[in-house]
mmCIF file with all atom_site columns, C-alpha atoms and ligand atoms in Angstrom:
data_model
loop_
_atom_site.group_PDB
_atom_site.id
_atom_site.type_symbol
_atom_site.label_atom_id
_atom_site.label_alt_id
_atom_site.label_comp_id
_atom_site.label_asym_id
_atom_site.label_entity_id
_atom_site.label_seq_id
_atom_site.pdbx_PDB_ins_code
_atom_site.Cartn_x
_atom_site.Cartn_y
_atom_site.Cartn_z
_atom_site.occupancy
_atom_site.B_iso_or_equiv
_atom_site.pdbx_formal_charge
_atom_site.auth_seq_id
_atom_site.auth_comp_id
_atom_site.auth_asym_id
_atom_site.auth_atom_id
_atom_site.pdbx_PDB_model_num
ATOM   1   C  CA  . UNK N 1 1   ? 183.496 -63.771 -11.919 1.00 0.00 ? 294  UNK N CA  1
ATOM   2   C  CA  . UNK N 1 2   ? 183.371 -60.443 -10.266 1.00 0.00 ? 295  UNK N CA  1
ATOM   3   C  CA  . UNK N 1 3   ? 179.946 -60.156 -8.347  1.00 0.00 ? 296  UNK N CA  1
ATOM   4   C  CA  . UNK N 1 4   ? 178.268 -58.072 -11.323 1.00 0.00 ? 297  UNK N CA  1
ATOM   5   C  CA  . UNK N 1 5   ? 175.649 -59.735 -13.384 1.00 0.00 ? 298  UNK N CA  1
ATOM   6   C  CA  . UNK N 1 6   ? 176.522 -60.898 -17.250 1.00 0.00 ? 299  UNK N CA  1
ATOM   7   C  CA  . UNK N 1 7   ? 173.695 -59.343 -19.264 1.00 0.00 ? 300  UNK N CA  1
ATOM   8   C  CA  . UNK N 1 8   ? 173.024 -60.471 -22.419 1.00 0.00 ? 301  UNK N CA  1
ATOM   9   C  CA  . UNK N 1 9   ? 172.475 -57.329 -25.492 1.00 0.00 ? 302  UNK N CA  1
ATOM   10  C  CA  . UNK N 1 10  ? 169.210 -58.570 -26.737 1.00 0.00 ? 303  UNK N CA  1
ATOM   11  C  CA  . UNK N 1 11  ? 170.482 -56.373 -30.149 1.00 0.00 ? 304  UNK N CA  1
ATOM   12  C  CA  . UNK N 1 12  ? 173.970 -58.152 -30.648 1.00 0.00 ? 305  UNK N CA  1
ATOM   13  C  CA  . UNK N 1 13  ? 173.826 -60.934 -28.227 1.00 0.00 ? 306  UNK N CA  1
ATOM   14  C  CA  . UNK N 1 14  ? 177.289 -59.929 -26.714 1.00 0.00 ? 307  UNK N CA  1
ATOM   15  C  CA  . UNK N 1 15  ? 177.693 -60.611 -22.446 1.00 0.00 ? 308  UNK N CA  1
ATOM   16  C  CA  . UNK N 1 16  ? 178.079 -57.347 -20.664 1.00 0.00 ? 309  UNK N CA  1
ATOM   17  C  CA  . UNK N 1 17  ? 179.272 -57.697 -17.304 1.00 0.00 ? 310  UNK N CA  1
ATOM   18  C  CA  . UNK N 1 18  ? 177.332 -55.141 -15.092 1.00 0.00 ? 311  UNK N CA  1
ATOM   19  C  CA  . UNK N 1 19  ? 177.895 -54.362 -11.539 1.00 0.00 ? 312  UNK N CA  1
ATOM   20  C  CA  . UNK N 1 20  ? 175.258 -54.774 -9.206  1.00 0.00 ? 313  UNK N CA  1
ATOM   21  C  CA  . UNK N 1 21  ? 175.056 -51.236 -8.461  1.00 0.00 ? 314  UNK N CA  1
ATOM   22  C  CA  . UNK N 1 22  ? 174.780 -49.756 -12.390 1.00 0.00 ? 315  UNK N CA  1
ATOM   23  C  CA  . UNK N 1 23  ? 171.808 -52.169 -13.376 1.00 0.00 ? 316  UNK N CA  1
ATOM   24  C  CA  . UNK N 1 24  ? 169.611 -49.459 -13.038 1.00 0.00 ? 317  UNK N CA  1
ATOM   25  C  CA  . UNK N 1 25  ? 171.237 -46.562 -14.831 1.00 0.00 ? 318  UNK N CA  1
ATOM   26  C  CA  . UNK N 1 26  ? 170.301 -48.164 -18.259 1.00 0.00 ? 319  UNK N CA  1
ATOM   27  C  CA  . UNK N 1 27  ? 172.987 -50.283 -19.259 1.00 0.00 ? 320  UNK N CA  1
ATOM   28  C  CA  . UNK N 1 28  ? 174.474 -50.164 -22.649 1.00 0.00 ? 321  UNK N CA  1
ATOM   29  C  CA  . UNK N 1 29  ? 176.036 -52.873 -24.597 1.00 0.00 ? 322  UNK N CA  1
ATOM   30  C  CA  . UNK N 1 30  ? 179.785 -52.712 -24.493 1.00 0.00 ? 323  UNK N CA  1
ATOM   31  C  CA  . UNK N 1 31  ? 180.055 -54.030 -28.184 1.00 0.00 ? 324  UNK N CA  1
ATOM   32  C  CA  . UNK N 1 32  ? 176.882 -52.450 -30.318 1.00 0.00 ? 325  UNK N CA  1
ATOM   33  C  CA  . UNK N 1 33  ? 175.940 -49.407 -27.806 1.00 0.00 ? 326  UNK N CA  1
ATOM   34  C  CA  . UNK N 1 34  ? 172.133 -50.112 -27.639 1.00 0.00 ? 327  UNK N CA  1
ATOM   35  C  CA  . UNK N 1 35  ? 170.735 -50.496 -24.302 1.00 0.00 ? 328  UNK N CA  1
ATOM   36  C  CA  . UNK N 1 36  ? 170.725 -54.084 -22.443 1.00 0.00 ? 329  UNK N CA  1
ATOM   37  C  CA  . UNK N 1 37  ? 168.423 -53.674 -19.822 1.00 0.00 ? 330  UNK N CA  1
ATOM   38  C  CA  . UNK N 1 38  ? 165.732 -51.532 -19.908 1.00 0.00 ? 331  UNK N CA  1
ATOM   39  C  CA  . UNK N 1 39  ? 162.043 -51.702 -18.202 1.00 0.00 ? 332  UNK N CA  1
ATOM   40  C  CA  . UNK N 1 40  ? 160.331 -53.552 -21.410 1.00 0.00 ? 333  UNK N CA  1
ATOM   41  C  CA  . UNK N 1 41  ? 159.657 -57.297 -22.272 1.00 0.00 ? 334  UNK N CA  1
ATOM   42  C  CA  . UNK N 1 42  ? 162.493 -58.155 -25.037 1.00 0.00 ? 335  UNK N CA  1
ATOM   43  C  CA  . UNK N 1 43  ? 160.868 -60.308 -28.033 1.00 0.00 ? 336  UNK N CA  1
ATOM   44  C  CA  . UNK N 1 44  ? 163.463 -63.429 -28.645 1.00 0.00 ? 337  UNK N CA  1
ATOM   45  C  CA  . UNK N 1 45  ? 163.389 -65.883 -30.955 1.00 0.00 ? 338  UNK N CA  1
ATOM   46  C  CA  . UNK N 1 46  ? 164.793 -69.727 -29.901 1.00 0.00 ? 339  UNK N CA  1
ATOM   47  C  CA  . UNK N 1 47  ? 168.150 -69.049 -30.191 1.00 0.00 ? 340  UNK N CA  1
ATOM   48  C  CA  . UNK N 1 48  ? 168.023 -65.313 -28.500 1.00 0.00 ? 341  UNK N CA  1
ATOM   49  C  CA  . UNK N 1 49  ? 165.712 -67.545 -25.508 1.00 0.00 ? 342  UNK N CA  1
ATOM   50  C  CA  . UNK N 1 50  ? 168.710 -69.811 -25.449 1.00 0.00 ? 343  UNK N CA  1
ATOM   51  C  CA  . UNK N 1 51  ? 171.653 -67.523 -24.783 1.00 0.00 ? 344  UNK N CA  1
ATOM   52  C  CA  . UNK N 1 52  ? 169.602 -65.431 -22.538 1.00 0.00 ? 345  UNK N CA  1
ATOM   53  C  CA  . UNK N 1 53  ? 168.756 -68.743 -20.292 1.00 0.00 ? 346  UNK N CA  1
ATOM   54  C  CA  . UNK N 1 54  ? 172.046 -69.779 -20.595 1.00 0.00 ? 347  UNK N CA  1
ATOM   55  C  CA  . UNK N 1 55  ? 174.079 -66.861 -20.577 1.00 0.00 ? 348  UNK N CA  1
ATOM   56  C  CA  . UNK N 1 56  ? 172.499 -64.579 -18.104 1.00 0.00 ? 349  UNK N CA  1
ATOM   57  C  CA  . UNK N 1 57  ? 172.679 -64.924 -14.520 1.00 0.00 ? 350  UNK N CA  1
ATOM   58  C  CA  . UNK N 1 58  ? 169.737 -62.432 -13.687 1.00 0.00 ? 351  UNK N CA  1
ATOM   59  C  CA  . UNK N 1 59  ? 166.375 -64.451 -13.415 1.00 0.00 ? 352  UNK N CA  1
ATOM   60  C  CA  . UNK N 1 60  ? 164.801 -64.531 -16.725 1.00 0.00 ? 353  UNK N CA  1
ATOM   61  C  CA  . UNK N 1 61  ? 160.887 -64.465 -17.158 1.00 0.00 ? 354  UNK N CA  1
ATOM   62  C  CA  . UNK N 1 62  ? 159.064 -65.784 -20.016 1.00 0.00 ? 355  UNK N CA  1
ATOM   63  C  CA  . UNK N 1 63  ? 155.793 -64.679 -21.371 1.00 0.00 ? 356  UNK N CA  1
ATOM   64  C  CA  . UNK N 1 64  ? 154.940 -67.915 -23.835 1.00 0.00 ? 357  UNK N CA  1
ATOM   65  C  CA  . UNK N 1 65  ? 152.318 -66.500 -26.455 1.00 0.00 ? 358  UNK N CA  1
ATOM   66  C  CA  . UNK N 1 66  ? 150.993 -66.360 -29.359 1.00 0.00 ? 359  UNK N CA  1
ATOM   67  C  CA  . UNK N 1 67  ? 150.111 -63.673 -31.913 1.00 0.00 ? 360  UNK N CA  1
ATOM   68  C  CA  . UNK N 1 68  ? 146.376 -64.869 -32.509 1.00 0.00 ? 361  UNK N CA  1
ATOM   69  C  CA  . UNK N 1 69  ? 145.475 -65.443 -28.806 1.00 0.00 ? 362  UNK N CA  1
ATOM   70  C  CA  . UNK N 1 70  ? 143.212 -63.444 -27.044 1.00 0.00 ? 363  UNK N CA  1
ATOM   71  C  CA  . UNK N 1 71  ? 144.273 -64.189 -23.585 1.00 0.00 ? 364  UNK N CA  1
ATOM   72  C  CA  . UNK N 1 72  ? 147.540 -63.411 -24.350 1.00 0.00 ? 365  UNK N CA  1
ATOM   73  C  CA  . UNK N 1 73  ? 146.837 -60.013 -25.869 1.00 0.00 ? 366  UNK N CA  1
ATOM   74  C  CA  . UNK N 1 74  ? 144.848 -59.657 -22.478 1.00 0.00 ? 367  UNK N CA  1
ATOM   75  C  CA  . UNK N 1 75  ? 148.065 -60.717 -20.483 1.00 0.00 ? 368  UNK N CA  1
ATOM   76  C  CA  . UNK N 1 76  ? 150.766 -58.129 -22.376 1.00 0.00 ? 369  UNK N CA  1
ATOM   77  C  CA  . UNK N 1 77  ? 150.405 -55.196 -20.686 1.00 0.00 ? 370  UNK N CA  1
ATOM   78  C  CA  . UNK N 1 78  ? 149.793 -57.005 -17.199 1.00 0.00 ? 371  UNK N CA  1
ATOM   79  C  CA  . UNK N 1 79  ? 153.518 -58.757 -18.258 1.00 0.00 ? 372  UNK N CA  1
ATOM   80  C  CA  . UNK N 1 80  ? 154.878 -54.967 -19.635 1.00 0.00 ? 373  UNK N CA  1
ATOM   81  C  CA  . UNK N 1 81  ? 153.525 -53.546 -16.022 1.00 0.00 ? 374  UNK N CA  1
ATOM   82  C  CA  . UNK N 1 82  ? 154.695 -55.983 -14.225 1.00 0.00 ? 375  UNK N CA  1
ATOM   83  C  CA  . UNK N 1 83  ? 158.943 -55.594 -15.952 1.00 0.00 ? 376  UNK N CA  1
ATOM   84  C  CA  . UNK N 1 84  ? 158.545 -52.036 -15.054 1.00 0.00 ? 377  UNK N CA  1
ATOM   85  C  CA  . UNK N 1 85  ? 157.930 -52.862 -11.554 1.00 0.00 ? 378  UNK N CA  1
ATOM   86  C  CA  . UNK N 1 86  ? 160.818 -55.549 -11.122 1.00 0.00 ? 379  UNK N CA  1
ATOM   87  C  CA  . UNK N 1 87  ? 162.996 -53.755 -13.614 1.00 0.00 ? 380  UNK N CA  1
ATOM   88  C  CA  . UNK N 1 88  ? 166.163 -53.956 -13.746 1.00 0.00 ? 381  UNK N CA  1
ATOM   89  C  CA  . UNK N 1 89  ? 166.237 -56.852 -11.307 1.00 0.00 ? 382  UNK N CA  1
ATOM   90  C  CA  . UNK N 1 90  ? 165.005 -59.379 -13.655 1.00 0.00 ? 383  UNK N CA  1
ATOM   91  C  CA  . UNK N 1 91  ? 164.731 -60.018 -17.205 1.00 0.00 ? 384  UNK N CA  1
ATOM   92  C  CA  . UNK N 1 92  ? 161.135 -59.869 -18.706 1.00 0.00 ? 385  UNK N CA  1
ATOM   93  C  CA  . UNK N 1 93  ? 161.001 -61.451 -22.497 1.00 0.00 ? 386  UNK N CA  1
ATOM   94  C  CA  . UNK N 1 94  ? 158.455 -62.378 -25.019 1.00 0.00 ? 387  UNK N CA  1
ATOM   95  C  CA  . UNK N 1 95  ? 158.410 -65.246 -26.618 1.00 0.00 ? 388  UNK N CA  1
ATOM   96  C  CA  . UNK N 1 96  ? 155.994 -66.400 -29.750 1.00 0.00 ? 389  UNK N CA  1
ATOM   97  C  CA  . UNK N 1 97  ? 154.886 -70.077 -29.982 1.00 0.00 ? 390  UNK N CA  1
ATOM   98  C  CA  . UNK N 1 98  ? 154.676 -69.701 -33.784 1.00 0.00 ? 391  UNK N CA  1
ATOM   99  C  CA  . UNK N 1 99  ? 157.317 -68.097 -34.508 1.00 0.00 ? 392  UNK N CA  1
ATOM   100 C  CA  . UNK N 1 100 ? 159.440 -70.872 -31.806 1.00 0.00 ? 393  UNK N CA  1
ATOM   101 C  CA  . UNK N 1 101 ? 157.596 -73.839 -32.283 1.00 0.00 ? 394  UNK N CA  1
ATOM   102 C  CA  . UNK N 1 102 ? 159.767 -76.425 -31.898 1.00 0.00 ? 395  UNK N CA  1
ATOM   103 C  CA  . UNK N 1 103 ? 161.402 -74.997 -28.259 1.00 0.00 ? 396  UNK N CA  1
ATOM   104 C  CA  . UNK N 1 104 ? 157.480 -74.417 -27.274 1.00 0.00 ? 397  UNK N CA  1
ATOM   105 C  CA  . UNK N 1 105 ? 157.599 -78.114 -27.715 1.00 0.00 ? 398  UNK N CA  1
ATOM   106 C  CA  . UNK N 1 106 ? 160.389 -78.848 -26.504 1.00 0.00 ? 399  UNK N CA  1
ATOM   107 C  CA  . UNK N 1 107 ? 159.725 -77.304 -23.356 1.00 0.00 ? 400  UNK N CA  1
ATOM   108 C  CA  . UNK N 1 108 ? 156.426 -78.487 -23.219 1.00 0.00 ? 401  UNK N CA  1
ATOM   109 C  CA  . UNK N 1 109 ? 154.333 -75.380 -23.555 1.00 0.00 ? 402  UNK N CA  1
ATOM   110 C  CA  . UNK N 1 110 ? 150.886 -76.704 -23.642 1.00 0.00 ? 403  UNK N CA  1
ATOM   111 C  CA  . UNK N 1 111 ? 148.455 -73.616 -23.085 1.00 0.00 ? 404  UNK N CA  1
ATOM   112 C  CA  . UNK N 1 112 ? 148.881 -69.964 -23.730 1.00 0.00 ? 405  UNK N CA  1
ATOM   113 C  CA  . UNK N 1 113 ? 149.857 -67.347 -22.122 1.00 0.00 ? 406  UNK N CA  1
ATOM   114 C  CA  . UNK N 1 114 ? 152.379 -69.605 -20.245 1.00 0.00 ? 407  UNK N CA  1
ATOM   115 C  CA  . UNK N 1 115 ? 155.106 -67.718 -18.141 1.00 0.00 ? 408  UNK N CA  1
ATOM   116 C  CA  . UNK N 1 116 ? 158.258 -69.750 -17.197 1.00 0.00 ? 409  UNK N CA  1
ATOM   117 C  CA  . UNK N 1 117 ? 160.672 -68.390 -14.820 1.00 0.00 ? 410  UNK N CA  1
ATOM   118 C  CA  . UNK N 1 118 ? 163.934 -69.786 -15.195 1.00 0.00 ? 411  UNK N CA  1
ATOM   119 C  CA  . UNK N 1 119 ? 167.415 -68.955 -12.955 1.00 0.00 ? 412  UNK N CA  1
ATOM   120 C  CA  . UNK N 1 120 ? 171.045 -70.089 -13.975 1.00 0.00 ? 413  UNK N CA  1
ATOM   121 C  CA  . UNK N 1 121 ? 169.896 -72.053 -17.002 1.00 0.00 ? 414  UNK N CA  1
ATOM   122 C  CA  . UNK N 1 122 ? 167.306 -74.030 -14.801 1.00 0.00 ? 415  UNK N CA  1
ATOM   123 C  CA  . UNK N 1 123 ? 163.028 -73.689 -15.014 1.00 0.00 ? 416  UNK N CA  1
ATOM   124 C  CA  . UNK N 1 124 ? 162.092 -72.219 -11.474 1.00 0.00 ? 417  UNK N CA  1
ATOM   125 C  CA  . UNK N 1 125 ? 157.909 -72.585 -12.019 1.00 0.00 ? 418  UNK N CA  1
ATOM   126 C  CA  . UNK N 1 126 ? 155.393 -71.987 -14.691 1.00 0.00 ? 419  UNK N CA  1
ATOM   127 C  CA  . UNK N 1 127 ? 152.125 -71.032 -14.952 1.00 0.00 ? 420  UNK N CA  1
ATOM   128 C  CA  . UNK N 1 128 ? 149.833 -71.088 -17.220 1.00 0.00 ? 421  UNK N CA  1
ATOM   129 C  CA  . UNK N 1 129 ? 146.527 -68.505 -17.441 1.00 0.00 ? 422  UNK N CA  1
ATOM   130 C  CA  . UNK N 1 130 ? 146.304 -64.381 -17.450 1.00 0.00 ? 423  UNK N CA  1
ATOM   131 C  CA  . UNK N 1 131 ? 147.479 -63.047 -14.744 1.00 0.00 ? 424  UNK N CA  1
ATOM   132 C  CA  . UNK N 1 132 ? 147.054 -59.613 -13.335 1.00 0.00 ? 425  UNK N CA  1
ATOM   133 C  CA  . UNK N 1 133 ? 150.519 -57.340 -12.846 1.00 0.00 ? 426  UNK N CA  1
ATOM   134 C  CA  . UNK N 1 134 ? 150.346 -57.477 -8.503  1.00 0.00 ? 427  UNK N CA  1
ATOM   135 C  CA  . UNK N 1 135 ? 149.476 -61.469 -9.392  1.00 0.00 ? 428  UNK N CA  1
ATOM   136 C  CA  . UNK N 1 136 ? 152.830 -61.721 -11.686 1.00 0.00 ? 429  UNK N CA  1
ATOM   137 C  CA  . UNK N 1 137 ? 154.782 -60.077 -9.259  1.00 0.00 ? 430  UNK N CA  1
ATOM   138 C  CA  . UNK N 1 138 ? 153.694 -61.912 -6.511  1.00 0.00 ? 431  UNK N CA  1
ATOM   139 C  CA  . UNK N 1 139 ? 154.407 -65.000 -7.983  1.00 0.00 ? 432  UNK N CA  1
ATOM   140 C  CA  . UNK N 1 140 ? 158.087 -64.210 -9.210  1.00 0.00 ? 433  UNK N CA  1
ATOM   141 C  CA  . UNK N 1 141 ? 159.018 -63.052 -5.671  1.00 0.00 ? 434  UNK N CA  1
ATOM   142 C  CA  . UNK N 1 142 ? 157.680 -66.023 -4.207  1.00 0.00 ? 435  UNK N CA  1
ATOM   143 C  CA  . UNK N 1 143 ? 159.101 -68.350 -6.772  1.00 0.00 ? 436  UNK N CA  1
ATOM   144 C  CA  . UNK N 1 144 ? 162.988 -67.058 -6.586  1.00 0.00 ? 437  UNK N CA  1
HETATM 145 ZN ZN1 . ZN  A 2 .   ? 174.905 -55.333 -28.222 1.00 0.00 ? 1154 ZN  A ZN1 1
#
């Protein structure tokens, strides 16, 4: 592996090497054309969270929510400020607890809003709770 980063197409799925230096010149998928990494939370369902934890070697944040919770409604555009401040060095995604039950489980989500930041496949930290965008940011940098 060259010293790019593989970037998963949240559209197709496909790995897209990228070079360190074009991550920020909006990336398109090499196999479907749409844009990889851009500065906005992807939504993923369990097996999109799966190949993006797996597959893609930038660090991948998690916003755990769910569609009828408050605090998580007050959290989203802390979490979208936040991805435009860090983007394109990490990957920001959404993920609903109803809509992935059984990996909310499996992980252990217990609370929501939960963000989990994971690198190379493995969970970095978690926390649970609203959290302002300086607060999210904060916390990534000091948890990578
Ligand atoms: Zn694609």
């Amino acid at each position: 592996m060259g010293n790019g980063e593989n970037v998963v197409c949240p559209g197709c799925q496909s790995i897209n090497n990228v070079p360190g230096e074009k991550l920020g010149d909006a990336p398109k998928c090499g196999n479907c054309g749409e844009p990889i990494l851009d500065a906005k939370p992807v939504e993923l369902d369990e097996g999109g969270f799966e190949r993006h934890k797996t597959k893609e070697t930038l660090p991948f944040l998690v916003d755990f929510y769910a569609p009828w919770c408050g605090h998580c409604r007050q959290m989203s555009p802390n979490f979208d400020k936040a991805a435009e401040t860090m983007a394109p060095d990490i990957r920001f995604a959404k993920v609903s607890t109803e809509a992935a039950q059984a990996l909310a489980g499996k992980l252990g989500i217990k609370s929501i809003p939960t963000l989990v930041l994971f690198k190379g496949g493995k969970e970095l930290a978690r926390n649970s709770g609203v959290m302002d965008p300086d607060a999210i940011v904060k916390w990534v940098k000091g948890n990578l």
